[in-house]
PDB file of C-alpha atoms and ligand atoms in Angstrom:
ATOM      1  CA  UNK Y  26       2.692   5.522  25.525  1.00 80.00           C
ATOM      2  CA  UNK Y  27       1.649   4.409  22.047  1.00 92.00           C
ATOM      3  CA  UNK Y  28       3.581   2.042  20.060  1.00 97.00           C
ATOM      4  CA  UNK Y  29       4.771   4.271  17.300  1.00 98.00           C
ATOM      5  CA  UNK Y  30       5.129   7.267  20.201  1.00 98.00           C
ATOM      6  CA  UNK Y  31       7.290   9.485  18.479  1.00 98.00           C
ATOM      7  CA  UNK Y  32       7.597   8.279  15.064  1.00 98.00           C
ATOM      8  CA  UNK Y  33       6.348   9.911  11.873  1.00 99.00           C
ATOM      9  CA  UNK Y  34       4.683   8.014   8.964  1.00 99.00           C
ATOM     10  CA  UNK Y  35       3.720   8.635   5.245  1.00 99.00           C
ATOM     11  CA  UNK Y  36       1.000   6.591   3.580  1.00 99.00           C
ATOM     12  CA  UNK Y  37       0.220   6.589  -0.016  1.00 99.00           C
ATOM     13  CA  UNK Y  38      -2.806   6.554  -1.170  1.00 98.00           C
ATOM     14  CA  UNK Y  39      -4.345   7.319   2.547  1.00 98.00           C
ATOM     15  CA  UNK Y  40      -7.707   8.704   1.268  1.00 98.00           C
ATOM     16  CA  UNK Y  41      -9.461   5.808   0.937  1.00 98.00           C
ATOM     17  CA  UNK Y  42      -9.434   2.048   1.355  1.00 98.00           C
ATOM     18  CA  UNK Y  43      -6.331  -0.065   2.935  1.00 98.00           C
ATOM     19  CA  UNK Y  44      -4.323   3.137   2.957  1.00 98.00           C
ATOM     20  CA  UNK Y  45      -7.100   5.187   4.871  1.00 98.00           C
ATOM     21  CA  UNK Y  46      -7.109   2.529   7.702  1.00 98.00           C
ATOM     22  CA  UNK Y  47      -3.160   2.780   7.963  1.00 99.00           C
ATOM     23  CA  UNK Y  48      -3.794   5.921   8.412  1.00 99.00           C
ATOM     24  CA  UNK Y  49      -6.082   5.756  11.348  1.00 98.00           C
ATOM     25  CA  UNK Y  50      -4.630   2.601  12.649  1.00 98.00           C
ATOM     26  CA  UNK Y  51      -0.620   4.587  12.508  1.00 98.00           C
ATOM     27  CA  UNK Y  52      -2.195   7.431  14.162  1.00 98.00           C
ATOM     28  CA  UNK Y  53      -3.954   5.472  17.352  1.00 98.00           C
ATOM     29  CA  UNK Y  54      -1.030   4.131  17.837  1.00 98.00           C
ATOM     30  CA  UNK Y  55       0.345   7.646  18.389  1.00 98.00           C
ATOM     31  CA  UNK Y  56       2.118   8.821  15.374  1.00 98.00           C
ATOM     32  CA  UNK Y  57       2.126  11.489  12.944  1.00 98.00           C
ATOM     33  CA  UNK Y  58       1.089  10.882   9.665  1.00 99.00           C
ATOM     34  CA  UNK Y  59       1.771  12.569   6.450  1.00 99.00           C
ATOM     35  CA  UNK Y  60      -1.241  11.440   3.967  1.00 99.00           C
ATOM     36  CA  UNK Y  61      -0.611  11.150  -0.009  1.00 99.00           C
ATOM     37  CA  UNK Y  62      -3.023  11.027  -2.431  1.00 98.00           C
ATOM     38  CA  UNK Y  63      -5.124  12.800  -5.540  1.00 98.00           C
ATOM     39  CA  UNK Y  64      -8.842  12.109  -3.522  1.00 93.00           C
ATOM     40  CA  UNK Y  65      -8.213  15.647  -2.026  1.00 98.00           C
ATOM     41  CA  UNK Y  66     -11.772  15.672  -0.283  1.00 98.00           C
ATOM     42  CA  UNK Y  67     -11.473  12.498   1.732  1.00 98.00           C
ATOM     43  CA  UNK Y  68      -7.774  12.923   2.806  1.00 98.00           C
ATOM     44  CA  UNK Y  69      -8.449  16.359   4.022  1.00 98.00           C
ATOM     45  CA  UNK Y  70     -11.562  15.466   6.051  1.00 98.00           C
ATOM     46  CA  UNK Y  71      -9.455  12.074   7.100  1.00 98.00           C
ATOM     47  CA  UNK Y  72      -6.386  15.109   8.033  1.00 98.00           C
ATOM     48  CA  UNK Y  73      -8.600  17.377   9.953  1.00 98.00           C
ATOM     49  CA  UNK Y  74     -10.465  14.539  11.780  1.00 98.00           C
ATOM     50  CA  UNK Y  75      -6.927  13.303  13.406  1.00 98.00           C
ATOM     51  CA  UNK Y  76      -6.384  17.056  13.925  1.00 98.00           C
ATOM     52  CA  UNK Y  77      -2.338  17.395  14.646  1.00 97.00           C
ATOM     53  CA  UNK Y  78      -1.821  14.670  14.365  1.00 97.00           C
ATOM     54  CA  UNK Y  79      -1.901  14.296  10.633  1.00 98.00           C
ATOM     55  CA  UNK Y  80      -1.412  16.506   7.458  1.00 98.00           C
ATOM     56  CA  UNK Y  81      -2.780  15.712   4.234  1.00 98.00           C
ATOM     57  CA  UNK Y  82      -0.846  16.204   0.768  1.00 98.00           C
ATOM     58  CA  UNK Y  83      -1.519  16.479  -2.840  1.00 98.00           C
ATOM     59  CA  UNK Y  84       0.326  14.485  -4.823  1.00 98.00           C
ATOM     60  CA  UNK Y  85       0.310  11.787  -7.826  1.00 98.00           C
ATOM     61  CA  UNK Y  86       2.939   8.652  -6.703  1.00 99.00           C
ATOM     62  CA  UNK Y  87       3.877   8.762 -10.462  1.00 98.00           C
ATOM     63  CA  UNK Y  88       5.271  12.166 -10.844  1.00 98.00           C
ATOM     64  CA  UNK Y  89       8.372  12.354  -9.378  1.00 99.00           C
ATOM     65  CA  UNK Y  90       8.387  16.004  -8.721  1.00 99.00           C
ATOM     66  CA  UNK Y  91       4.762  15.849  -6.803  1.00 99.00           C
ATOM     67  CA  UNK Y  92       6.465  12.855  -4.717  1.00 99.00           C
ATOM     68  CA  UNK Y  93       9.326  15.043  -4.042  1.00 99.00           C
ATOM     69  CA  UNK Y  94       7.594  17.555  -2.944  1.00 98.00           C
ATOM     70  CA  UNK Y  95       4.838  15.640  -1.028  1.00 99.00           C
ATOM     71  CA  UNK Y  96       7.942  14.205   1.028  1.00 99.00           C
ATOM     72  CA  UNK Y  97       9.485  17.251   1.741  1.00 98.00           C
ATOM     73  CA  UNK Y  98       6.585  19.080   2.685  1.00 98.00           C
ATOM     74  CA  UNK Y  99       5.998  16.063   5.910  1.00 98.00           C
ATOM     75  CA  UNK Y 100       9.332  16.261   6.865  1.00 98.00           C
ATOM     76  CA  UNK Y 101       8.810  19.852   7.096  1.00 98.00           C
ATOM     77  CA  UNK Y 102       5.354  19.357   8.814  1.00 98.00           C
ATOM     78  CA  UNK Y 103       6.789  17.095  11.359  1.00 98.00           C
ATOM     79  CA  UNK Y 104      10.273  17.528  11.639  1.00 98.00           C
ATOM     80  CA  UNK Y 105      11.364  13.731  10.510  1.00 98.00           C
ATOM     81  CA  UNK Y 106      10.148  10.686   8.655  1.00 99.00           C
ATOM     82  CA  UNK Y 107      10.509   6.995   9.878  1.00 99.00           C
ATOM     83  CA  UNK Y 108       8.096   5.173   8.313  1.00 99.00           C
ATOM     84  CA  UNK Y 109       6.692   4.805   4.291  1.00 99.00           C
ATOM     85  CA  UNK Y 110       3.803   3.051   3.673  1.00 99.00           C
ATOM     86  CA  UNK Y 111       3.780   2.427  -0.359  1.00 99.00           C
ATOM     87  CA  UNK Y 112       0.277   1.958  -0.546  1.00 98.00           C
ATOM     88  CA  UNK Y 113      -1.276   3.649  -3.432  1.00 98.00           C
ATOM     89  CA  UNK Y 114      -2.076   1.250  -6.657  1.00 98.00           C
ATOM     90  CA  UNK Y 115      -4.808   0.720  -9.297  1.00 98.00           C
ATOM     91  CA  UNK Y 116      -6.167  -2.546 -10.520  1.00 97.00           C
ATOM     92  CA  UNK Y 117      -6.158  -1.414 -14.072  1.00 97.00           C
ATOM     93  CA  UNK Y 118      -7.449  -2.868 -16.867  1.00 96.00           C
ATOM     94  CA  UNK Y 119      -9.281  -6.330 -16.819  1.00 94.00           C
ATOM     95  CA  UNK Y 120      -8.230  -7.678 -20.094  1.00 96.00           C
ATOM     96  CA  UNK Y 121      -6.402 -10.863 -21.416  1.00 98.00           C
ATOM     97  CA  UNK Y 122      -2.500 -10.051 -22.306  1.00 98.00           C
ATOM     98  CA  UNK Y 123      -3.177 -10.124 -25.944  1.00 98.00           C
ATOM     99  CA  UNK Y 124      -5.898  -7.372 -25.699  1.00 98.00           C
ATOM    100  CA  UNK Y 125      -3.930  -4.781 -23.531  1.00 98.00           C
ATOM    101  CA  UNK Y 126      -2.889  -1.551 -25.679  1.00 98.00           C
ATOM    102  CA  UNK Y 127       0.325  -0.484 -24.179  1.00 98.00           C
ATOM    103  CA  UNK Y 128      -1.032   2.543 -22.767  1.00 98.00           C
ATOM    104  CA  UNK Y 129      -2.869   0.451 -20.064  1.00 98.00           C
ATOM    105  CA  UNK Y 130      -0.135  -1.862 -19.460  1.00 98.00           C
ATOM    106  CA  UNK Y 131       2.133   1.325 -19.084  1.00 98.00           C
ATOM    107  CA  UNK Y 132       0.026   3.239 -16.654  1.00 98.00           C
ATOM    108  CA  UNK Y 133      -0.555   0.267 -14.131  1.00 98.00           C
ATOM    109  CA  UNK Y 134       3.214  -0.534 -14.130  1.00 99.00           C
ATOM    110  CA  UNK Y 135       3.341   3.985 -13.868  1.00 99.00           C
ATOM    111  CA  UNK Y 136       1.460   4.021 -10.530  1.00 99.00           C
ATOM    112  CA  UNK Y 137       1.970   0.310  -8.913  1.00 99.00           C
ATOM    113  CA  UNK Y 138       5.981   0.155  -9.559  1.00 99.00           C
ATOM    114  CA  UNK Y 139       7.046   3.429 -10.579  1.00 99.00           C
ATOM    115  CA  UNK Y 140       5.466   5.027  -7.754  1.00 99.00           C
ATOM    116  CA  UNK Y 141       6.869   2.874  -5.061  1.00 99.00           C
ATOM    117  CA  UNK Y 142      10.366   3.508  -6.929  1.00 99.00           C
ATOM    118  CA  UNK Y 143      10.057   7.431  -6.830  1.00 99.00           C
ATOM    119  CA  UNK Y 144       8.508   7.205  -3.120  1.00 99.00           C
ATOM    120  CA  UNK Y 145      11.416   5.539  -1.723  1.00 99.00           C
ATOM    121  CA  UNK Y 146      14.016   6.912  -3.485  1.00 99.00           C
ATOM    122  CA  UNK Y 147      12.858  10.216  -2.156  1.00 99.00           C
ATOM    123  CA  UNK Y 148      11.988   8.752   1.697  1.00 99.00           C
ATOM    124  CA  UNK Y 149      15.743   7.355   1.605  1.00 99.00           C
ATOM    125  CA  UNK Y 150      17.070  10.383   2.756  1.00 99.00           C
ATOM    126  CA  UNK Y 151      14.873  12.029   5.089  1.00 99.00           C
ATOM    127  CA  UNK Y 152      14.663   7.868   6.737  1.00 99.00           C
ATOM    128  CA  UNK Y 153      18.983   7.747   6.954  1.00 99.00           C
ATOM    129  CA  UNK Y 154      18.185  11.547   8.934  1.00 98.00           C
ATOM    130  CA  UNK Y 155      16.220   9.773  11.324  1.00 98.00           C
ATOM    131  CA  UNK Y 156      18.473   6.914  11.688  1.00 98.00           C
ATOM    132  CA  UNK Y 157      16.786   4.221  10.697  1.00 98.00           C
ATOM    133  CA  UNK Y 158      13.006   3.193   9.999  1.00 98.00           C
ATOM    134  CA  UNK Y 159      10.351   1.490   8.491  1.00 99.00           C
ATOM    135  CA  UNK Y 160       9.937   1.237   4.455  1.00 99.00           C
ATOM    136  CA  UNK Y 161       6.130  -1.298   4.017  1.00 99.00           C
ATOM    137  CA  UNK Y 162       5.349  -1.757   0.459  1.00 99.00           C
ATOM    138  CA  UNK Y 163       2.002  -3.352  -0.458  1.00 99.00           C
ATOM    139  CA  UNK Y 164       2.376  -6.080  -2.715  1.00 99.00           C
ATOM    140  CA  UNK Y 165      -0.727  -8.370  -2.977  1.00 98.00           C
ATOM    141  CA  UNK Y 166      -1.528 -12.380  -3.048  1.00 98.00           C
ATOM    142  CA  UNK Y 167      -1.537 -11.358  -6.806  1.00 98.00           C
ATOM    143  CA  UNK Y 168       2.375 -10.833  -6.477  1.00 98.00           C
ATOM    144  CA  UNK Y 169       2.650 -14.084  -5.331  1.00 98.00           C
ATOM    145  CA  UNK Y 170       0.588 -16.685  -7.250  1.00 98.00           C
ATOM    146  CA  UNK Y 171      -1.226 -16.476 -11.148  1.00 97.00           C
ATOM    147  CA  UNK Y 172      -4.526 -15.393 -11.446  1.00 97.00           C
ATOM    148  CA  UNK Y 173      -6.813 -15.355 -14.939  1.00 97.00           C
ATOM    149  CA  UNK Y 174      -7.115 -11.950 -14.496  1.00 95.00           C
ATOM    150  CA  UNK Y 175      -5.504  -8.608 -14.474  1.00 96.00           C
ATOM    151  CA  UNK Y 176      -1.980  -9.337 -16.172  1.00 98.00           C
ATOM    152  CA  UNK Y 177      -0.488  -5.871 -15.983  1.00 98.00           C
ATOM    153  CA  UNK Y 178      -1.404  -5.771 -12.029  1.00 98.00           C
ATOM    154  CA  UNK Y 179       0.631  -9.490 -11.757  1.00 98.00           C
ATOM    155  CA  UNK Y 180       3.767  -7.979 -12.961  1.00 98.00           C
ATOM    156  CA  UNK Y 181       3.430  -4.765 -11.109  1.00 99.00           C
ATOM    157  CA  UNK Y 182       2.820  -6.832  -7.775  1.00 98.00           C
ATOM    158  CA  UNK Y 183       5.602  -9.121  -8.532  1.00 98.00           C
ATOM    159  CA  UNK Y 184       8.066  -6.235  -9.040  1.00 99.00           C
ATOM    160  CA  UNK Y 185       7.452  -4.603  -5.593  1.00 99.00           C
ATOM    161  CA  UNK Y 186       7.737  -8.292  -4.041  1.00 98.00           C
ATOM    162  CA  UNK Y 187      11.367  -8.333  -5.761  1.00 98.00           C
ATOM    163  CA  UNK Y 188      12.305  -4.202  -5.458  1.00 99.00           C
ATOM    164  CA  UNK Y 189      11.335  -5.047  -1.558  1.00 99.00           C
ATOM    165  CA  UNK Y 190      13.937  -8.134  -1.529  1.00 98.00           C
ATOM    166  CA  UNK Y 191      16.568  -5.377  -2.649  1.00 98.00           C
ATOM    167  CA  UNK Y 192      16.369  -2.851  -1.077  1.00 99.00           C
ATOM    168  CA  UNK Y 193      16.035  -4.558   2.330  1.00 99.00           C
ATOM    169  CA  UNK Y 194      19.712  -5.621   1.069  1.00 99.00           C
ATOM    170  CA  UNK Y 195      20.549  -2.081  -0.094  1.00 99.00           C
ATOM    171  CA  UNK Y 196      19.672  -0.350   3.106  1.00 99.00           C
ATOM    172  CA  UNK Y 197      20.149  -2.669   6.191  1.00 98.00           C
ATOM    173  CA  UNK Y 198      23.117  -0.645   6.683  1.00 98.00           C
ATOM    174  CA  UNK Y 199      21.404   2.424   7.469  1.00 98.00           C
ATOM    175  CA  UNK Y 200      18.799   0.380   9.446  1.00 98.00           C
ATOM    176  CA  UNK Y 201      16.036   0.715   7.011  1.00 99.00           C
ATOM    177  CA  UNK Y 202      14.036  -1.975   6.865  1.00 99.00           C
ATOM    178  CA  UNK Y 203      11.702  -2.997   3.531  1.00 99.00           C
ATOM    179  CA  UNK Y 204       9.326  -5.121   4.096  1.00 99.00           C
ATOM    180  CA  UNK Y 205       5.882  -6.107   1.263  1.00 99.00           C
ATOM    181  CA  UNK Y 206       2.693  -6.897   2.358  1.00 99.00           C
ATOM    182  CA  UNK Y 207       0.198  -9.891   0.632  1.00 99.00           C
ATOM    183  CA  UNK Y 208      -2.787  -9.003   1.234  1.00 98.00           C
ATOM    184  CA  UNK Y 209      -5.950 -11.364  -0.085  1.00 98.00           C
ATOM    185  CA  UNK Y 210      -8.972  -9.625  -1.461  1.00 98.00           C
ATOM    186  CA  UNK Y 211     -10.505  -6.775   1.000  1.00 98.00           C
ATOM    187  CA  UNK Y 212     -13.589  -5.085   0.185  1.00 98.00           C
ATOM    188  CA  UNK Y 213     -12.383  -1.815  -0.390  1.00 98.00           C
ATOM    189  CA  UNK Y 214     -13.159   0.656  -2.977  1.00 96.00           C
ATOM    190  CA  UNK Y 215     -10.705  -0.583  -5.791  1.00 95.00           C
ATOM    191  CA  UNK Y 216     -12.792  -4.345  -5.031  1.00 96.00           C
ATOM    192  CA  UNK Y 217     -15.861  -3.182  -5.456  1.00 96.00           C
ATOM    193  CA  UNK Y 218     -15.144  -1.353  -8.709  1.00 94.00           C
ATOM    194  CA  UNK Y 219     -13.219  -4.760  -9.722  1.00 92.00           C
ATOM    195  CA  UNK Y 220     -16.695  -6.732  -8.885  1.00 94.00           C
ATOM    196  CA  UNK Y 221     -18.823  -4.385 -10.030  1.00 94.00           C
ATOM    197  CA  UNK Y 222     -17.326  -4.202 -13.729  1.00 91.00           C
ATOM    198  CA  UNK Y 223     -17.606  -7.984 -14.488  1.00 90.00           C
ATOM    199  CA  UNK Y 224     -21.427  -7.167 -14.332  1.00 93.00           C
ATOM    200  CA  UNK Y 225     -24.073  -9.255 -12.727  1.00 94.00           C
ATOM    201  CA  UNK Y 226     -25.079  -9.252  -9.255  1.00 96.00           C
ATOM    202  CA  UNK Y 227     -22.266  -7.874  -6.829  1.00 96.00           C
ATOM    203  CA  UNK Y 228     -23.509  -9.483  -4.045  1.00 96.00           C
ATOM    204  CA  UNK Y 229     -22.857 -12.627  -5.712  1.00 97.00           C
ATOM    205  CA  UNK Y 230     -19.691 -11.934  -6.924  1.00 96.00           C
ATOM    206  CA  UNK Y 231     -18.717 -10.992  -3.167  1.00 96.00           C
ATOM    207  CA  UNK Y 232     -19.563 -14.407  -1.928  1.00 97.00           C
ATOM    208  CA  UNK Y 233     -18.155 -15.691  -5.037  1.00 97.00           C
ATOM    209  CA  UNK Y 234     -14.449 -14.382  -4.276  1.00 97.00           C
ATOM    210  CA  UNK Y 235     -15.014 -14.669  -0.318  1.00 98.00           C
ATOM    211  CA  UNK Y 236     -15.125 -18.419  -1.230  1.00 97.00           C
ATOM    212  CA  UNK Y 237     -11.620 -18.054  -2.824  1.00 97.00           C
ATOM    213  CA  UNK Y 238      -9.834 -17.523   1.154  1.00 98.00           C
ATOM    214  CA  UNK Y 239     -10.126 -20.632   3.314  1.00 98.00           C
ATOM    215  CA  UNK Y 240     -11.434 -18.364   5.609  1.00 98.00           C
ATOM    216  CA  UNK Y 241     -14.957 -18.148   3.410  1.00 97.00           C
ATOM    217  CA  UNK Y 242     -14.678 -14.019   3.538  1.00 97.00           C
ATOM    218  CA  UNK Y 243     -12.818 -11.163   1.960  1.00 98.00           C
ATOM    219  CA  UNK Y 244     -10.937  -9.373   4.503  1.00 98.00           C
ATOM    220  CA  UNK Y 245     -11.329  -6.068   5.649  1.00 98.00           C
ATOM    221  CA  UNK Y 246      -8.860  -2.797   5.600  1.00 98.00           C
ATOM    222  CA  UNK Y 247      -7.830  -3.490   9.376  1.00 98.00           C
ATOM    223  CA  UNK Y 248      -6.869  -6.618   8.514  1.00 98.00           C
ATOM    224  CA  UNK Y 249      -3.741  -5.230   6.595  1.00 99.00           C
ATOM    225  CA  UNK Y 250      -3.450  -1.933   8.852  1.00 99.00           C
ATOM    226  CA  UNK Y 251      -2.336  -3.971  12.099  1.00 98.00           C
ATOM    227  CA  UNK Y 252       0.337  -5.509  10.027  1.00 99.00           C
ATOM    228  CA  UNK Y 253       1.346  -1.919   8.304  1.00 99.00           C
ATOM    229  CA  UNK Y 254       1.353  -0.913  12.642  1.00 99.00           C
ATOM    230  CA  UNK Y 255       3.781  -4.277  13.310  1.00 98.00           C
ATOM    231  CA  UNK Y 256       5.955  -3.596  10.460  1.00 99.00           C
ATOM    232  CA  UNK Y 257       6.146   0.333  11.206  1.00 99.00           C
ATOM    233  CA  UNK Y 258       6.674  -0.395  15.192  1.00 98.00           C
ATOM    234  CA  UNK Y 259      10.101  -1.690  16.436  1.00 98.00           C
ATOM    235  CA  UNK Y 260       8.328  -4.589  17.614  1.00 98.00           C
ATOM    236  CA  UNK Y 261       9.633  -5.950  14.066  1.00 98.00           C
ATOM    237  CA  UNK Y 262      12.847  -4.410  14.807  1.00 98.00           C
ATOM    238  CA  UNK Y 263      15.198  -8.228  13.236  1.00 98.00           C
ATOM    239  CA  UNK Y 264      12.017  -8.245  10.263  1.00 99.00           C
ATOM    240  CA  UNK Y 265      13.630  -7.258   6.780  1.00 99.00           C
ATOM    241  CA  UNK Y 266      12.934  -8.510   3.215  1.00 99.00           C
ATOM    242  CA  UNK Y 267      10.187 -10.312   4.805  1.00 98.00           C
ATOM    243  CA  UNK Y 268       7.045 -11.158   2.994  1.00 98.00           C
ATOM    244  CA  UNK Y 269       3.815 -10.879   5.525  1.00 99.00           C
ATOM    245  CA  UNK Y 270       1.324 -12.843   3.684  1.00 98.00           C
ATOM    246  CA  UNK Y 271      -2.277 -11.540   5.225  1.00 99.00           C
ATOM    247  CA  UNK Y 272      -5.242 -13.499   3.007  1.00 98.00           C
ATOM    248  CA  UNK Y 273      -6.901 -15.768   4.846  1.00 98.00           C
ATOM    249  CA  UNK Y 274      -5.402 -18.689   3.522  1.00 98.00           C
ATOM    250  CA  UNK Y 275      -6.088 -17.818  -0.245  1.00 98.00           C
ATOM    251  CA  UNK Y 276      -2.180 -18.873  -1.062  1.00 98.00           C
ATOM    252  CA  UNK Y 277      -1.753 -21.807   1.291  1.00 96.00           C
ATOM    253  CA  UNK Y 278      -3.071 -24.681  -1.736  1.00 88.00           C
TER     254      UNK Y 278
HETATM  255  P1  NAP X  10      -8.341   1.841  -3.299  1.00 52.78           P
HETATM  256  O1  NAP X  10      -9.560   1.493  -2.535  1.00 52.78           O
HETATM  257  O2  NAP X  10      -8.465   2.097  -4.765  1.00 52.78           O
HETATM  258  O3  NAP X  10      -7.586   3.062  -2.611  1.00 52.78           O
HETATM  259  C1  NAP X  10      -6.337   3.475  -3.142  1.00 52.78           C
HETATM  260  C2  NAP X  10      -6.129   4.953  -2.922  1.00 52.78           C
HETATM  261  O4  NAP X  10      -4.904   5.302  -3.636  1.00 52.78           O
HETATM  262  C3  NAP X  10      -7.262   5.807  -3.525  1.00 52.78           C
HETATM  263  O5  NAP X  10      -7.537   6.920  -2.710  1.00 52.78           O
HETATM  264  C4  NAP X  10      -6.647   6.215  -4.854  1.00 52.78           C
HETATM  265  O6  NAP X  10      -7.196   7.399  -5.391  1.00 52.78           O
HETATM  266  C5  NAP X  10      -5.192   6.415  -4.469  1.00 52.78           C
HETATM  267  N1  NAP X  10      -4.336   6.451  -5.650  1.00 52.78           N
HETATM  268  C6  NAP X  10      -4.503   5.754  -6.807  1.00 52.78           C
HETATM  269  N2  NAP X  10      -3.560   6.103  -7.685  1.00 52.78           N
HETATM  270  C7  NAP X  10      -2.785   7.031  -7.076  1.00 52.78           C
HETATM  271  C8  NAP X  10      -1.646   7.781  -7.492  1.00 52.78           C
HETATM  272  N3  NAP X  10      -1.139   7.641  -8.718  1.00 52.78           N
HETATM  273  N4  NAP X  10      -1.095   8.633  -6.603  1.00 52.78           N
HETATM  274  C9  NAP X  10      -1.621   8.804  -5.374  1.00 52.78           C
HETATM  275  N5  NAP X  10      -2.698   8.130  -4.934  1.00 52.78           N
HETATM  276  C10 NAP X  10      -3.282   7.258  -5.780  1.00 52.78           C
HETATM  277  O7  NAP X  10      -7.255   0.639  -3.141  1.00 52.78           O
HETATM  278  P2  NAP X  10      -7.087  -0.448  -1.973  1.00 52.78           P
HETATM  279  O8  NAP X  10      -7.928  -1.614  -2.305  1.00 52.78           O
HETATM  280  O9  NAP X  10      -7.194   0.205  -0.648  1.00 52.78           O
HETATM  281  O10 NAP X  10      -5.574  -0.899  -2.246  1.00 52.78           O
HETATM  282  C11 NAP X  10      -4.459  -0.298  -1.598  1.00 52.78           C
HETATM  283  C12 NAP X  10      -3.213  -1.072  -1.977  1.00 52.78           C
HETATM  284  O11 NAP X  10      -3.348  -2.434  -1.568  1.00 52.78           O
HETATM  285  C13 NAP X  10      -2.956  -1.103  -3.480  1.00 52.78           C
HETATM  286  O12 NAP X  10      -1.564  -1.044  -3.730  1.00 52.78           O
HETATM  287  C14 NAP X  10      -3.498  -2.453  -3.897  1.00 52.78           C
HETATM  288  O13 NAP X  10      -2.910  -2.930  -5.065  1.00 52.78           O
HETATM  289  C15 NAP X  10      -3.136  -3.279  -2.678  1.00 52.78           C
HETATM  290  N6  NAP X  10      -3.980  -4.472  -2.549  1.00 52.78           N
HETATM  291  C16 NAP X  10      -5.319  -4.369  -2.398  1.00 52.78           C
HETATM  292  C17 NAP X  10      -6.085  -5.510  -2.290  1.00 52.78           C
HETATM  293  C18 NAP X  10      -7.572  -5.474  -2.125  1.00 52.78           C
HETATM  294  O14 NAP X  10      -8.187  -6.548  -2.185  1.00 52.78           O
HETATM  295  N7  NAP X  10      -8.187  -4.322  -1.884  1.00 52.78           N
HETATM  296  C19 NAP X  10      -5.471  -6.770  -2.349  1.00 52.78           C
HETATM  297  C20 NAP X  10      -4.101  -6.839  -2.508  1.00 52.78           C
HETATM  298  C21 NAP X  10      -3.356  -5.684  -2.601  1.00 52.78           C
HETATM  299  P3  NAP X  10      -8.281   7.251  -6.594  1.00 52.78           P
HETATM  300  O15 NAP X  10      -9.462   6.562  -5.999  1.00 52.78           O
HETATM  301  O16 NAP X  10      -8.523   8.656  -6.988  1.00 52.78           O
HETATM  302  O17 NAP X  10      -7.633   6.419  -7.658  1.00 52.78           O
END
């Protein structure tokens, strides 16, 4: 018997990166899993590589009809939903605050808080069906502390720390639990595109931000998808409103 035996999950943004490890890491531990994204090719090979396990589905986190539907098509897949993973985000653009057009301040707050608002609205019902489950929403060290970087990607992060808070207040009740995630850097794709637009040798720039985390390294996708299988399992049954800081010591100073 797994630890999730039994228990669907959706994951946005489960193509690639954090999100695609989730994914895998949700599904070893035997559940289903419903898998959002707009990278069609690598969440359908990731979908027919679990086999029945997992479905894969079309949709963009910041259209709230393409949510809706996206839900409803996994709880008609599987029959239920107890788990969300809010996962899907974009760094967006790498400029000082008074250099942002409001177009690229407006599409990072679009996908990164948005999103996670239209994703569990819609997951509230299908989650009070089930009685109960498991809402994780990835936040970032970057919704914790400053940075001299990315400003619109701050506030977005910040937001989902605080939208977490409330709704693990608005829905204890119907035993939904809310929980964010902090993760440090992980080399993923949205890092490497990060890295690679400042220019310069990446490799450097690797070691560079590795020697940000006490730990000397970034992390890797795992890292976070153990805590996404904690949070989804009811091993963290008394954990709501919690914030599970995973970043190798990058916040600790
Ligand atoms: P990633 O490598 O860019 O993967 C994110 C996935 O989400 C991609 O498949 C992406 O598709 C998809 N996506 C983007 N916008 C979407 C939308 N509007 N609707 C549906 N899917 C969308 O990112 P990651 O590094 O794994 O990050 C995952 C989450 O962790 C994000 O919320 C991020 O902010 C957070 N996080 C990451 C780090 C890190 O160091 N990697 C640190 C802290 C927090 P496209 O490639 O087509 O855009």
């Amino acid at each position: 018997m797994g630890r999730l035996d039994g228990k669907v999950a959706l994951v946005t943004g489960g193509a690639a990166g954090i999100g695609a490890a989730c994914v895998e890491r949700l599904a070893e531990a035997c559940a289903r899993v419903a898998i959002v994204d707009l990278h069609d090719g690598p969440g359908r090979q990731l979908a027919a590589r679990l086999g029945e396990r997992a479905r894969y589905f079309h949709a963009d986190v910041a259209v709230e009809a393409e949510v809706a539907a996206a839900i409803a098509g996994a709880v008609d897949a599987f029959g239920r939903l107890d788990v969300l993973v809010n996962n899907a985000g974009i760094a967006g653009a790498n400029k000082p605050t008074h250099e942002l057009t409001e177009a690229e301040w407006d599409r990072v707050q679009a996908v990164n808080v948005k999103g996670v608002f239209f994703c569990t609205k819609h997951a509230i019902a299908p989650l009070r069906a089930a009685g109960g489950g498991s809402i994780i929403n990835l936040s970032s060290i970057y919704g914790l502390v400053g940075a001299p970087d990315l400003p619109p990607y701050h506030a977005s992060k910040g937001a989902v720390r605080l939208m977490s808070k409330t709704d693990a207040l608005l829905y204890a009740a119907d035993r939904i639990r809310v929980n964010s995630i902090h993760p440090g850097f992980i080399w993923t794709p949205m890092v490497e595109q990060h890295l690679a637009s400042l220019g310069g040798d990446l490799a450097q720039h690797r070691r560079e931000v590795g020697a940000l985390h006490p730990l000397s390294h970034l992390g890797e996708p795992d890292d976070i998808a153990w805590g996404v299988v904690y949070l989804a399992s009811d091993e963290s049954k008394f954990v709501t409103g919690s914030e599970l800081v995973i970043d190798g010591g990058y916040s600790c100073r």
